[in-house]
Structures are given as structure tokens and as C-alpha cells.
Amino acid sequence: MYNRVVITGMGVLSPVGTGLETFWNAITSGVSGVGPITRFNPEGYTTRIAAEVNNFDPAAYIDKKEARRMDRFTQFAIAAAKMAVDDAGIDLQQINKDMAGVILGSGVGGIETFEEQYKVLLNKGPSRVSPLFIPMMISNMAAASIAISYGLKGCNVTTTSACASSNNAVGDAFRLLQRGQAEVMICGGTESPITPMAVAGFCSMKAMTTRNEEPEKASRPFDAGRDGFIIGEGSAILIVETLEHAIKRGARIYAEMVGYGVSCDAYHIVAPEPEGKGAAASMSMALQDAGLEPAAVDYINAHGTSTPPGDKQETSAIKQVFGDSAYKIAISSTKSMTGHLLGAAGGLEAVISILTIRNSLIPPTINLENPDPDCDLDYVPNEARAARVDVALSNSFGFGGHNASLVFKKFEG
């Protein structure tokens, strides 16, 4: 018999705001976090806009000396984890630390540190490369740093499956808790990829929008005028517990996690399988895992990146899974506001899905002005919608054909 699993705390650091209340108010008000790139000089780039985290001061969360030993993606994760722990009201000194762990997703890890130290190597030679280069750069260091800061000795893993990374992280944490191999898990994702090399690479792929003169309107999921995604940064962390552990400590419960599905397109290194079969398999597996019929789903937080092939493929996949009822489900792509946080996207969108259940309010897909005829479902255009949501499904799909879907449900004791 599997344990029931519940979400008891969440922390967010995002392009539209820091902290749950600020973040949720922005998301449901249709606020865009996209603007001109300030992290570096983007002159000469075809894309010069991004969704940045503004006014982040790591010293508000981390000792200054320690912060200097961390890449920005790790600083983000530490900050969001502290918010989540505080939100959960959990005393991590009083729990069984052998039964508590961390699983985070990150697509590129410390790429900013890599780029900076490569310049040092070229300009000053190998002896001047920082001894902290490796521990700052490697992608597992965010999860490790959280575990070290709280003394958590259970499972500690970093999942790297491109843009599906943090859905895999949350799903894998869910499995450990279900099976009694952990009582408390800190999970989610973190990413800080707005760097000269990363942006140049995506520009060369022609994967990102070039709507530089209209930053706030640039991310247009499911719109006929969409021309690519917006790169974003940030972190979203969840505290997930067995129901028994949460009840024992008198925790407030946001929602229950009930399903996890994974698949691979096995088709192409960057292009989605055109008919959406892999994405459909992921969603179907998650629903089967949850013991739910497709008709039970009230809301889907779509992967919806604003790329021409991706949004069409996801629409097709939803139709395959849900049939005629696909037209009755409210769907939104919140990447229209936050941009695409790559390996952290799933964590952020899990938080949104849970808050949608909690608050009976569905966030919009902004900038949906000219619907694509191939994308003809209900994408909650431009304005939030009040509606009871008992079951929410969240999709994340990544380069390499990685697909991961999560199912959350209104908690009933």
C-alpha cells in the first residue's frame, strides 16, 4: 500500500515576483516578467529580451561569504528553499534527517561560472582558474547545498532532462515518499541561464522570439503570431511529505500529489515528435498512476513555450488523451508571463497548478490575440478565470524528447 503524498510548503523566486503572494498576484493579473536583457550586453544578438529575476540580493538569504562560493542558480535554490521551509512551518531540526532529502532539477547548472572562468583561463592562464570553479559549476551543487544547510541525509539527486528536469525532480520525490523511503522531501528546480553563451546558442538555433521591440508581448503561446520562446531564470521549491508525517506535525496542506508520468519521444534531439505521441503517453501514464479518468481533469498547465511546432504538438497530444472532453478543459501557458525557466519551469508550474486548486482561480495565457487554427482548445486567453479546480495536470517537455507530467488533486482528509 503506497503512502499518500501532500504538498505543505512552497517558495518562489521568479521574473514576476518573489514570494508566493507576490508571485500569485502577478500570475493571476497577467503581469509579464519579460524585458530587455540586463545580465550582459546583448548588442548583436537576434534576441535581446529575457525574463530576469530583478532585485535579487543573495545576502537576504545566505551568508555573504557563502554566497560568493555559489553560482547564481544555487543562490536562487537556497533562497527559494528557505521560503518553502518557512511556508511549511517545518522544524527541520526535529525531523528524522535520514528520512529527509532533496531532489532538484536544473538543465544547465552553473553556466555563468563556466563562462566567467573560461575567460580567466584564456586571459590569465590555467593557474588563475578558481579552485571553486568545479563546485560552483556542477549542476548537483544546488541540491547538495540545501542538504548541507539543513543537515538532510536522505536521498540527494539532481535530475537533468532539459526542460522536463524539475517535473522529474518532483515526480521522483513523490515516488520515494509513496514507497516509504522518505518522510519529507525538498524538491523543485532552479536555473540561471541568461548568459552570453546560452543566449547565443538558443539564438543560433532560432528557438527564441525576435520580437525585441515588444518584450511584454513576445511570449505568445498558442497564438498564430508566436515565433519562439523567451528564456527565463529563477527557482521554485516545494516541501512534499507523506500524509502521515504532515498530519503528525499538524501541517497545513495545500494539495495532494497523486500521479506522475514519464516518456520519451525517441524522435529527435530538439524537435518534438510531430503528432505528440510521447507527450500523450506521459499524460496518460500520469492519469493512470493517479487512478483518474481523463474527464476528472479540470485544468492543465501546458508546457506551451510559444514555439510554432511545440504548441501545436501539445495541443494534438491533449486531444489524443482527452478526446472530445479536451475542449472542456481549461488550459493555460503561464510561460506567457514568466518566460521559460528551462530546468526550473516544471517546479514553477507545479506551484501554479497547486495554487490554482487552492484558490479556485485559473491563470491566463496572455498575448493570445490571434488563435492558431491548429491550437483550438480553451487556453484561458488574457484574463484569469474563477473556477473550481479539483484536479490539475502539469506538463513539461524537453529537448531530447523527455516528457514528464504531474497530477495534483484537492486534498480531502
mmCIF file of C-alpha atoms in Angstrom:
data_model
loop_
_atom_site.group_PDB
_atom_site.id
_atom_site.type_symbol
_atom_site.label_atom_id
_atom_site.label_comp_id
_atom_site.label_asym_id
_atom_site.label_seq_id
_atom_site.Cartn_x
_atom_site.Cartn_y
_atom_site.Cartn_z
ATOM 1 C CA MET A 1 0.000 0.000 0.000
ATOM 2 C CA TYR A 2 1.531 3.309 -1.078
ATOM 3 C CA ASN A 3 1.699 6.334 1.211
ATOM 4 C CA ARG A 4 -0.381 9.355 0.311
ATOM 5 C CA VAL A 5 1.736 12.405 -0.531
ATOM 6 C CA VAL A 6 0.913 16.054 0.157
ATOM 7 C CA ILE A 7 2.415 19.472 -0.502
ATOM 8 C CA THR A 8 2.886 21.551 2.638
ATOM 9 C CA GLY A 9 5.201 24.405 1.644
ATOM 10 C CA MET A 10 6.291 26.358 -1.431
ATOM 11 C CA GLY A 11 8.850 29.050 -2.228
ATOM 12 C CA VAL A 12 9.253 31.033 -5.435
ATOM 13 C CA LEU A 13 11.847 33.345 -6.931
ATOM 14 C CA SER A 14 10.617 34.355 -10.384
ATOM 15 C CA PRO A 15 10.687 37.010 -13.109
ATOM 16 C CA VAL A 16 7.240 38.223 -11.985
ATOM 17 C CA GLY A 17 7.974 38.349 -8.269
ATOM 18 C CA THR A 18 9.489 36.755 -5.198
ATOM 19 C CA GLY A 19 7.384 35.032 -2.555
ATOM 20 C CA LEU A 20 4.111 33.162 -3.037
ATOM 21 C CA GLU A 21 1.686 36.046 -2.589
ATOM 22 C CA THR A 22 3.524 38.476 -4.870
ATOM 23 C CA PHE A 23 4.058 35.758 -7.461
ATOM 24 C CA TRP A 24 0.439 34.560 -7.461
ATOM 25 C CA ASN A 25 -0.965 38.082 -7.666
ATOM 26 C CA ALA A 26 1.213 38.772 -10.708
ATOM 27 C CA ILE A 27 0.370 35.489 -12.441
ATOM 28 C CA THR A 28 -3.378 35.926 -11.998
ATOM 29 C CA SER A 29 -3.211 39.589 -13.035
ATOM 30 C CA GLY A 30 -1.494 38.784 -16.330
ATOM 31 C CA VAL A 31 1.754 40.572 -15.486
ATOM 32 C CA SER A 32 4.655 39.930 -17.859
ATOM 33 C CA GLY A 33 8.166 39.486 -16.466
ATOM 34 C CA VAL A 34 9.847 39.950 -19.846
ATOM 35 C CA GLY A 35 12.108 42.927 -20.584
ATOM 36 C CA PRO A 36 15.453 43.917 -22.114
ATOM 37 C CA ILE A 37 18.415 41.763 -21.073
ATOM 38 C CA THR A 38 20.465 43.435 -18.328
ATOM 39 C CA ARG A 39 22.631 40.476 -17.261
ATOM 40 C CA PHE A 40 25.036 41.223 -20.137
ATOM 41 C CA ASN A 41 25.209 43.479 -23.192
ATOM 42 C CA PRO A 42 23.014 41.793 -25.835
ATOM 43 C CA GLU A 43 24.080 44.015 -28.707
ATOM 44 C CA GLY A 44 24.463 41.929 -31.856
ATOM 45 C CA TYR A 45 22.115 39.175 -30.619
ATOM 46 C CA THR A 46 18.961 38.384 -32.602
ATOM 47 C CA THR A 47 17.113 38.101 -29.268
ATOM 48 C CA ARG A 48 17.789 40.876 -26.776
ATOM 49 C CA ILE A 49 14.995 40.263 -24.270
ATOM 50 C CA ALA A 50 14.536 37.773 -21.433
ATOM 51 C CA ALA A 51 12.596 37.122 -18.231
ATOM 52 C CA GLU A 52 15.066 38.076 -15.495
ATOM 53 C CA VAL A 53 14.775 37.952 -11.713
ATOM 54 C CA ASN A 54 15.140 41.560 -10.656
ATOM 55 C CA ASN A 55 16.497 42.990 -7.395
ATOM 56 C CA PHE A 56 17.744 39.656 -6.069
ATOM 57 C CA ASP A 57 20.056 40.110 -3.084
ATOM 58 C CA PRO A 58 21.558 36.763 -2.031
ATOM 59 C CA ALA A 59 22.650 38.327 1.268
ATOM 60 C CA ALA A 60 18.997 38.360 2.317
ATOM 61 C CA TYR A 61 19.079 34.547 2.400
ATOM 62 C CA ILE A 62 22.732 33.441 2.528
ATOM 63 C CA ASP A 63 25.860 34.465 4.421
ATOM 64 C CA LYS A 64 27.846 36.800 2.153
ATOM 65 C CA LYS A 65 30.967 34.656 2.225
ATOM 66 C CA GLU A 66 28.995 31.538 1.366
ATOM 67 C CA ALA A 67 27.089 33.334 -1.390
ATOM 68 C CA ARG A 68 30.361 34.205 -3.134
ATOM 69 C CA ARG A 69 31.103 30.482 -3.334
ATOM 70 C CA MET A 70 27.847 29.766 -5.172
ATOM 71 C CA ASP A 71 26.737 30.250 -8.741
ATOM 72 C CA ARG A 72 23.556 32.271 -9.165
ATOM 73 C CA PHE A 73 21.477 29.121 -9.810
ATOM 74 C CA THR A 74 22.476 27.750 -6.390
ATOM 75 C CA GLN A 75 21.783 31.077 -4.693
ATOM 76 C CA PHE A 76 18.298 31.010 -6.210
ATOM 77 C CA ALA A 77 17.664 27.490 -4.908
ATOM 78 C CA ILE A 78 18.831 28.264 -1.375
ATOM 79 C CA ALA A 79 16.586 31.336 -1.273
ATOM 80 C CA ALA A 80 13.507 29.526 -2.604
ATOM 81 C CA ALA A 81 14.125 26.575 -0.255
ATOM 82 C CA LYS A 82 14.225 28.891 2.765
ATOM 83 C CA MET A 83 10.916 30.416 1.677
ATOM 84 C CA ALA A 84 9.395 26.949 1.247
ATOM 85 C CA VAL A 85 10.624 25.699 4.628
ATOM 86 C CA ASP A 86 9.256 28.813 6.334
ATOM 87 C CA ASP A 87 5.973 28.459 4.448
ATOM 88 C CA ALA A 88 5.652 24.828 5.547
ATOM 89 C CA GLY A 89 6.270 25.741 9.179
ATOM 90 C CA ILE A 90 8.507 22.690 9.473
ATOM 91 C CA ASP A 91 11.299 22.461 12.027
ATOM 92 C CA LEU A 92 13.957 20.531 10.144
ATOM 93 C CA GLN A 93 15.943 20.105 13.357
ATOM 94 C CA GLN A 94 13.172 17.963 14.809
ATOM 95 C CA ILE A 95 12.628 15.530 11.945
ATOM 96 C CA ASN A 96 14.393 12.251 11.154
ATOM 97 C CA LYS A 97 17.111 13.621 8.886
ATOM 98 C CA ASP A 98 17.879 10.193 7.477
ATOM 99 C CA MET A 99 14.359 10.196 6.031
ATOM 100 C CA ALA A 100 14.538 13.681 4.509
ATOM 101 C CA GLY A 101 16.202 14.576 1.224
ATOM 102 C CA VAL A 102 16.460 16.905 -1.740
ATOM 103 C CA ILE A 103 15.793 16.377 -5.455
ATOM 104 C CA LEU A 104 16.191 19.377 -7.749
ATOM 105 C CA GLY A 105 16.066 19.800 -11.483
ATOM 106 C CA SER A 106 18.447 22.005 -13.450
ATOM 107 C CA GLY A 107 19.102 21.959 -17.159
ATOM 108 C CA VAL A 108 22.450 23.759 -17.327
ATOM 109 C CA GLY A 109 23.630 24.314 -13.733
ATOM 110 C CA GLY A 110 26.380 26.891 -13.217
ATOM 111 C CA ILE A 111 26.825 28.032 -16.800
ATOM 112 C CA GLU A 112 27.537 31.613 -15.670
ATOM 113 C CA THR A 113 30.500 30.396 -13.609
ATOM 114 C CA PHE A 114 31.699 28.265 -16.520
ATOM 115 C CA GLU A 115 31.730 31.238 -18.874
ATOM 116 C CA GLU A 116 33.446 33.529 -16.384
ATOM 117 C CA GLN A 117 36.200 31.048 -15.564
ATOM 118 C CA TYR A 118 36.784 30.196 -19.224
ATOM 119 C CA LYS A 119 37.600 33.866 -19.771
ATOM 120 C CA VAL A 120 40.062 33.659 -16.885
ATOM 121 C CA LEU A 121 41.677 30.615 -18.473
ATOM 122 C CA LEU A 122 42.061 32.356 -21.836
ATOM 123 C CA ASN A 123 43.276 35.681 -20.463
ATOM 124 C CA LYS A 124 45.336 34.699 -17.421
ATOM 125 C CA GLY A 125 46.187 31.031 -17.802
ATOM 126 C CA PRO A 126 45.203 27.782 -16.052
ATOM 127 C CA SER A 127 46.822 28.632 -12.715
ATOM 128 C CA ARG A 128 44.384 31.520 -12.260
ATOM 129 C CA VAL A 129 41.211 29.453 -12.660
ATOM 130 C CA SER A 130 39.355 29.475 -9.346
ATOM 131 C CA PRO A 131 39.599 26.364 -7.139
ATOM 132 C CA LEU A 132 35.859 26.905 -6.635
ATOM 133 C CA PHE A 133 35.164 26.620 -10.373
ATOM 134 C CA ILE A 134 34.096 22.966 -10.272
ATOM 135 C CA PRO A 135 31.907 23.044 -7.133
ATOM 136 C CA MET A 136 30.265 26.274 -8.292
ATOM 137 C CA MET A 137 29.581 24.993 -11.801
ATOM 138 C CA ILE A 138 28.349 21.416 -11.407
ATOM 139 C CA SER A 139 24.575 21.125 -11.548
ATOM 140 C CA ASN A 140 24.167 18.968 -8.432
ATOM 141 C CA MET A 141 25.504 21.694 -6.160
ATOM 142 C CA ALA A 142 22.163 23.408 -5.551
ATOM 143 C CA ALA A 143 20.625 20.232 -4.139
ATOM 144 C CA ALA A 144 23.800 19.462 -2.195
ATOM 145 C CA SER A 145 23.931 22.971 -0.707
ATOM 146 C CA ILE A 146 20.345 22.750 0.520
ATOM 147 C CA ALA A 147 21.027 19.374 2.141
ATOM 148 C CA ILE A 148 24.196 20.684 3.781
ATOM 149 C CA SER A 149 22.456 23.785 5.110
ATOM 150 C CA TYR A 150 19.744 21.706 6.825
ATOM 151 C CA GLY A 151 21.716 18.524 7.526
ATOM 152 C CA LEU A 152 19.390 16.329 5.458
ATOM 153 C CA LYS A 153 20.920 12.872 4.945
ATOM 154 C CA GLY A 154 18.338 11.130 2.788
ATOM 155 C CA CYS A 155 18.234 10.869 -0.997
ATOM 156 C CA ASN A 156 20.015 13.761 -2.718
ATOM 157 C CA VAL A 157 19.777 13.833 -6.510
ATOM 158 C CA THR A 158 19.808 16.318 -9.364
ATOM 159 C CA THR A 159 17.736 15.497 -12.426
ATOM 160 C CA THR A 160 18.870 16.852 -15.784
ATOM 161 C CA SER A 161 16.354 16.166 -18.524
ATOM 162 C CA ALA A 162 16.340 19.577 -20.216
ATOM 163 C CA CYS A 163 13.032 21.388 -19.720
ATOM 164 C CA ALA A 164 11.453 18.354 -18.039
ATOM 165 C CA SER A 165 14.093 18.390 -15.272
ATOM 166 C CA SER A 166 12.094 19.705 -12.344
ATOM 167 C CA ASN A 167 8.942 17.768 -13.215
ATOM 168 C CA ASN A 168 11.156 14.696 -12.960
ATOM 169 C CA ALA A 169 12.539 16.008 -9.656
ATOM 170 C CA VAL A 170 9.080 16.473 -8.142
ATOM 171 C CA GLY A 171 7.896 13.152 -9.548
ATOM 172 C CA ASP A 172 10.902 11.244 -8.249
ATOM 173 C CA ALA A 173 10.448 12.783 -4.790
ATOM 174 C CA PHE A 174 6.800 11.695 -4.941
ATOM 175 C CA ARG A 175 7.874 8.097 -5.644
ATOM 176 C CA LEU A 176 10.267 7.998 -2.660
ATOM 177 C CA LEU A 177 7.561 9.245 -0.323
ATOM 178 C CA GLN A 178 4.953 6.863 -1.721
ATOM 179 C CA ARG A 179 7.239 3.906 -1.110
ATOM 180 C CA GLY A 180 8.234 4.842 2.411
ATOM 181 C CA GLN A 181 11.848 5.614 1.531
ATOM 182 C CA ALA A 182 11.472 9.195 2.777
ATOM 183 C CA GLU A 183 9.123 11.178 5.005
ATOM 184 C CA VAL A 184 9.967 14.714 3.820
ATOM 185 C CA MET A 185 11.441 15.866 0.520
ATOM 186 C CA ILE A 186 12.543 19.278 -0.708
ATOM 187 C CA CYS A 187 12.087 19.290 -4.470
ATOM 188 C CA GLY A 188 11.657 21.562 -7.485
ATOM 189 C CA GLY A 189 14.055 23.306 -9.804
ATOM 190 C CA THR A 190 16.494 26.155 -10.280
ATOM 191 C CA GLU A 191 18.068 27.819 -13.296
ATOM 192 C CA SER A 192 20.111 30.894 -14.177
ATOM 193 C CA PRO A 193 20.797 30.598 -17.916
ATOM 194 C CA ILE A 194 20.692 34.226 -19.061
ATOM 195 C CA THR A 195 24.353 34.295 -20.082
ATOM 196 C CA PRO A 196 26.108 35.331 -23.296
ATOM 197 C CA MET A 197 26.841 31.779 -24.408
ATOM 198 C CA ALA A 198 23.472 30.242 -23.534
ATOM 199 C CA VAL A 199 21.508 33.020 -25.212
ATOM 200 C CA ALA A 200 23.809 32.901 -28.256
ATOM 201 C CA GLY A 201 23.252 29.169 -28.546
ATOM 202 C CA PHE A 202 19.482 29.457 -28.498
ATOM 203 C CA CYS A 203 19.666 32.364 -30.943
ATOM 204 C CA SER A 204 21.716 30.239 -33.342
ATOM 205 C CA MET A 205 19.069 27.517 -33.113
ATOM 206 C CA LYS A 206 16.418 30.132 -33.962
ATOM 207 C CA ALA A 207 14.448 28.812 -30.998
ATOM 208 C CA MET A 208 13.736 32.175 -29.360
ATOM 209 C CA THR A 209 11.467 35.046 -30.302
ATOM 210 C CA THR A 210 12.929 38.077 -32.033
ATOM 211 C CA ARG A 211 10.083 40.372 -31.003
ATOM 212 C CA ASN A 212 12.581 42.646 -29.238
ATOM 213 C CA GLU A 213 10.557 45.851 -29.537
ATOM 214 C CA GLU A 214 7.588 44.395 -27.644
ATOM 215 C CA PRO A 215 9.072 42.429 -24.722
ATOM 216 C CA GLU A 216 5.843 42.054 -22.776
ATOM 217 C CA LYS A 217 4.049 40.701 -25.843
ATOM 218 C CA ALA A 218 6.863 38.469 -27.057
ATOM 219 C CA SER A 219 5.820 35.205 -25.405
ATOM 220 C CA ARG A 220 2.625 34.197 -27.229
ATOM 221 C CA PRO A 221 1.765 30.539 -26.609
ATOM 222 C CA PHE A 222 -0.853 29.108 -28.968
ATOM 223 C CA ASP A 223 -1.086 32.416 -30.858
ATOM 224 C CA ALA A 224 -0.736 32.366 -34.650
ATOM 225 C CA GLY A 225 1.989 35.018 -34.368
ATOM 226 C CA ARG A 226 4.251 33.074 -31.974
ATOM 227 C CA ASP A 227 7.850 32.863 -33.138
ATOM 228 C CA GLY A 228 9.833 31.289 -30.301
ATOM 229 C CA PHE A 229 10.298 31.159 -26.554
ATOM 230 C CA ILE A 230 11.615 33.659 -24.011
ATOM 231 C CA ILE A 231 14.470 32.475 -21.819
ATOM 232 C CA GLY A 232 13.860 32.950 -18.097
ATOM 233 C CA GLU A 233 15.504 32.333 -14.731
ATOM 234 C CA GLY A 234 14.503 31.611 -11.156
ATOM 235 C CA SER A 235 13.697 28.826 -8.733
ATOM 236 C CA ALA A 236 10.614 27.136 -7.316
ATOM 237 C CA ILE A 237 10.841 24.740 -4.374
ATOM 238 C CA LEU A 238 8.187 22.512 -2.801
ATOM 239 C CA ILE A 239 8.077 20.778 0.573
ATOM 240 C CA VAL A 240 6.446 17.403 -0.021
ATOM 241 C CA GLU A 241 5.634 14.949 2.774
ATOM 242 C CA THR A 242 3.850 11.717 3.438
ATOM 243 C CA LEU A 243 0.354 12.456 4.665
ATOM 244 C CA GLU A 244 1.105 10.649 7.919
ATOM 245 C CA HIS A 245 4.134 12.854 8.603
ATOM 246 C CA ALA A 246 2.241 16.039 7.720
ATOM 247 C CA ILE A 247 -0.715 15.168 9.960
ATOM 248 C CA LYS A 248 1.550 14.189 12.848
ATOM 249 C CA ARG A 249 3.121 17.645 12.901
ATOM 250 C CA GLY A 250 -0.165 19.486 12.262
ATOM 251 C CA ALA A 251 0.872 20.840 8.874
ATOM 252 C CA ARG A 252 -1.276 22.966 6.605
ATOM 253 C CA ILE A 253 -1.844 21.027 3.380
ATOM 254 C CA TYR A 254 -2.050 22.797 0.013
ATOM 255 C CA ALA A 255 -2.944 19.811 -2.148
ATOM 256 C CA GLU A 256 -2.268 16.124 -2.689
ATOM 257 C CA MET A 257 0.040 14.771 -5.365
ATOM 258 C CA VAL A 258 -1.475 11.713 -6.986
ATOM 259 C CA GLY A 259 0.171 10.999 -10.352
ATOM 260 C CA TYR A 260 3.447 11.031 -12.271
ATOM 261 C CA GLY A 261 4.038 10.012 -15.874
ATOM 262 C CA VAL A 262 7.189 9.932 -17.997
ATOM 263 C CA SER A 263 8.009 9.024 -21.582
ATOM 264 C CA CYS A 264 10.450 9.712 -24.400
ATOM 265 C CA ASP A 265 9.659 10.752 -27.962
ATOM 266 C CA ALA A 266 12.748 8.848 -29.201
ATOM 267 C CA TYR A 267 12.457 11.040 -32.265
ATOM 268 C CA HIS A 268 14.900 13.993 -32.461
ATOM 269 C CA ILE A 269 17.415 15.838 -30.279
ATOM 270 C CA VAL A 270 15.448 19.107 -30.292
ATOM 271 C CA ALA A 271 12.239 18.766 -32.342
ATOM 272 C CA PRO A 272 9.094 17.349 -30.712
ATOM 273 C CA GLU A 273 7.513 14.275 -32.270
ATOM 274 C CA PRO A 274 5.010 15.896 -34.683
ATOM 275 C CA GLU A 275 1.896 14.019 -33.562
ATOM 276 C CA GLY A 276 2.578 14.418 -29.859
ATOM 277 C CA LYS A 277 2.566 10.690 -29.119
ATOM 278 C CA GLY A 278 5.262 10.908 -26.442
ATOM 279 C CA ALA A 279 3.560 13.804 -24.680
ATOM 280 C CA ALA A 280 0.258 11.933 -24.820
ATOM 281 C CA ALA A 281 1.912 8.848 -23.302
ATOM 282 C CA SER A 282 3.287 10.932 -20.431
ATOM 283 C CA MET A 283 -0.120 12.427 -19.627
ATOM 284 C CA SER A 284 -1.877 9.060 -19.927
ATOM 285 C CA MET A 285 0.628 7.420 -17.588
ATOM 286 C CA ALA A 286 0.219 10.207 -15.013
ATOM 287 C CA LEU A 287 -3.569 9.831 -15.052
ATOM 288 C CA GLN A 288 -3.351 6.048 -14.821
ATOM 289 C CA ASP A 289 -0.928 6.411 -11.917
ATOM 290 C CA ALA A 290 -3.425 8.717 -10.214
ATOM 291 C CA GLY A 291 -6.301 6.306 -10.820
ATOM 292 C CA LEU A 292 -8.221 9.046 -12.608
ATOM 293 C CA GLU A 293 -10.199 9.134 -15.831
ATOM 294 C CA PRO A 294 -9.294 11.949 -18.248
ATOM 295 C CA ALA A 295 -12.678 13.594 -17.620
ATOM 296 C CA ALA A 296 -11.633 14.223 -13.995
ATOM 297 C CA VAL A 297 -9.056 16.851 -15.020
ATOM 298 C CA ASP A 298 -10.242 20.447 -14.606
ATOM 299 C CA TYR A 299 -7.057 22.327 -15.512
ATOM 300 C CA ILE A 300 -3.866 21.729 -17.485
ATOM 301 C CA ASN A 301 -0.805 23.907 -17.031
ATOM 302 C CA ALA A 302 0.607 23.463 -20.511
ATOM 303 C CA HIS A 303 4.274 23.278 -21.408
ATOM 304 C CA GLY A 304 3.279 25.911 -24.005
ATOM 305 C CA THR A 305 6.612 27.532 -24.834
ATOM 306 C CA SER A 306 5.419 29.755 -27.710
ATOM 307 C CA THR A 307 7.343 27.819 -30.360
ATOM 308 C CA PRO A 308 5.443 27.052 -33.590
ATOM 309 C CA PRO A 309 5.912 23.238 -33.503
ATOM 310 C CA GLY A 310 5.784 22.735 -29.726
ATOM 311 C CA ASP A 311 2.405 24.331 -29.039
ATOM 312 C CA LYS A 312 0.804 22.513 -31.966
ATOM 313 C CA GLN A 313 2.240 19.198 -30.813
ATOM 314 C CA GLU A 314 0.992 19.668 -27.241
ATOM 315 C CA THR A 315 -2.482 20.545 -28.481
ATOM 316 C CA SER A 316 -2.523 17.347 -30.520
ATOM 317 C CA ALA A 317 -1.337 15.325 -27.525
ATOM 318 C CA ILE A 318 -4.062 16.725 -25.275
ATOM 319 C CA LYS A 319 -6.698 15.782 -27.872
ATOM 320 C CA GLN A 320 -5.321 12.240 -28.045
ATOM 321 C CA VAL A 321 -5.599 11.786 -24.289
ATOM 322 C CA PHE A 322 -8.826 13.635 -23.573
ATOM 323 C CA GLY A 323 -10.831 13.163 -26.784
ATOM 324 C CA ASP A 324 -13.887 15.389 -27.010
ATOM 325 C CA SER A 325 -13.500 16.460 -23.384
ATOM 326 C CA ALA A 326 -10.270 18.260 -24.374
ATOM 327 C CA TYR A 327 -12.450 21.172 -25.419
ATOM 328 C CA LYS A 328 -13.985 21.370 -21.930
ATOM 329 C CA ILE A 329 -10.699 21.634 -20.003
ATOM 330 C CA ALA A 330 -9.224 24.992 -19.044
ATOM 331 C CA ILE A 331 -5.606 25.150 -20.232
ATOM 332 C CA SER A 332 -3.069 27.911 -19.779
ATOM 333 C CA SER A 333 0.569 28.546 -20.513
ATOM 334 C CA THR A 334 1.972 30.713 -17.757
ATOM 335 C CA LYS A 335 5.226 30.940 -19.723
ATOM 336 C CA SER A 336 3.443 33.778 -21.496
ATOM 337 C CA MET A 337 4.268 35.749 -18.321
ATOM 338 C CA THR A 338 7.284 34.073 -16.714
ATOM 339 C CA GLY A 339 9.180 33.116 -19.836
ATOM 340 C CA HIS A 340 10.719 29.648 -19.971
ATOM 341 C CA LEU A 341 12.826 28.747 -16.932
ATOM 342 C CA LEU A 342 14.205 25.656 -18.699
ATOM 343 C CA GLY A 343 15.049 23.101 -15.985
ATOM 344 C CA ALA A 344 13.159 25.107 -13.348
ATOM 345 C CA ALA A 345 9.974 25.526 -15.406
ATOM 346 C CA GLY A 346 8.238 22.421 -14.061
ATOM 347 C CA GLY A 347 8.790 23.413 -10.442
ATOM 348 C CA LEU A 348 7.328 26.856 -11.041
ATOM 349 C CA GLU A 349 4.359 25.437 -12.907
ATOM 350 C CA ALA A 350 3.745 22.819 -10.211
ATOM 351 C CA VAL A 351 3.407 25.700 -7.739
ATOM 352 C CA ILE A 352 0.966 27.433 -10.097
ATOM 353 C CA SER A 353 -1.092 24.266 -10.531
ATOM 354 C CA ILE A 354 -1.306 23.775 -6.759
ATOM 355 C CA LEU A 355 -2.317 27.405 -6.161
ATOM 356 C CA THR A 356 -4.939 27.095 -8.898
ATOM 357 C CA ILE A 357 -6.520 24.248 -6.930
ATOM 358 C CA ARG A 358 -6.140 26.084 -3.636
ATOM 359 C CA ASN A 359 -7.571 29.407 -4.804
ATOM 360 C CA SER A 360 -10.160 28.302 -7.406
ATOM 361 C CA LEU A 361 -8.621 30.741 -9.861
ATOM 362 C CA ILE A 362 -7.127 29.799 -13.234
ATOM 363 C CA PRO A 363 -4.289 31.994 -14.513
ATOM 364 C CA PRO A 364 -4.466 33.230 -18.098
ATOM 365 C CA THR A 365 -2.427 32.745 -21.228
ATOM 366 C CA ILE A 366 -1.594 36.356 -22.038
ATOM 367 C CA ASN A 367 -0.887 37.699 -25.533
ATOM 368 C CA LEU A 368 -3.309 35.222 -27.087
ATOM 369 C CA GLU A 369 -4.788 37.629 -29.620
ATOM 370 C CA ASN A 370 -4.838 35.628 -32.869
ATOM 371 C CA PRO A 371 -5.557 31.975 -32.082
ATOM 372 C CA ASP A 372 -3.763 29.468 -34.272
ATOM 373 C CA PRO A 373 -6.390 27.293 -36.043
ATOM 374 C CA ASP A 374 -4.278 24.257 -35.122
ATOM 375 C CA CYS A 375 -4.449 25.279 -31.451
ATOM 376 C CA ASP A 376 -8.199 25.398 -30.898
ATOM 377 C CA LEU A 377 -8.654 24.455 -27.237
ATOM 378 C CA ASP A 378 -9.620 26.661 -24.272
ATOM 379 C CA TYR A 379 -6.370 28.385 -23.325
ATOM 380 C CA VAL A 380 -7.989 30.894 -20.918
ATOM 381 C CA PRO A 381 -6.981 33.891 -23.039
ATOM 382 C CA ASN A 382 -5.689 37.083 -21.429
ATOM 383 C CA GLU A 383 -7.728 37.121 -18.198
ATOM 384 C CA ALA A 384 -7.802 34.857 -15.161
ATOM 385 C CA ARG A 385 -10.943 32.813 -14.635
ATOM 386 C CA ALA A 386 -12.627 31.901 -11.363
ATOM 387 C CA ALA A 387 -13.467 28.193 -11.378
ATOM 388 C CA ARG A 388 -13.422 25.229 -9.014
ATOM 389 C CA VAL A 389 -10.395 23.054 -9.778
ATOM 390 C CA ASP A 390 -10.246 19.639 -8.127
ATOM 391 C CA VAL A 391 -7.606 18.091 -10.383
ATOM 392 C CA ALA A 392 -4.740 19.806 -12.207
ATOM 393 C CA LEU A 393 -2.212 18.302 -14.601
ATOM 394 C CA SER A 394 1.125 19.987 -15.340
ATOM 395 C CA ASN A 395 3.257 19.181 -18.399
ATOM 396 C CA SER A 396 6.963 19.664 -19.058
ATOM 397 C CA PHE A 397 8.667 18.500 -22.249
ATOM 398 C CA GLY A 398 12.382 18.833 -23.006
ATOM 399 C CA PHE A 399 14.994 18.638 -25.748
ATOM 400 C CA GLY A 400 15.915 15.032 -26.363
ATOM 401 C CA GLY A 401 12.252 14.056 -26.258
ATOM 402 C CA HIS A 402 11.911 13.979 -22.460
ATOM 403 C CA ASN A 403 8.281 14.188 -21.302
ATOM 404 C CA ALA A 404 7.065 14.425 -17.689
ATOM 405 C CA SER A 405 3.562 15.069 -16.358
ATOM 406 C CA LEU A 406 2.378 15.617 -12.785
ATOM 407 C CA VAL A 407 -1.141 15.354 -11.340
ATOM 408 C CA PHE A 408 -2.285 17.271 -8.281
ATOM 409 C CA LYS A 409 -5.625 16.945 -6.526
ATOM 410 C CA LYS A 410 -7.630 18.913 -3.985
ATOM 411 C CA PHE A 411 -6.823 17.437 -0.590
ATOM 412 C CA GLU A 412 -9.575 15.501 1.159
ATOM 413 C CA GLY A 413 -8.731 14.039 4.529
#
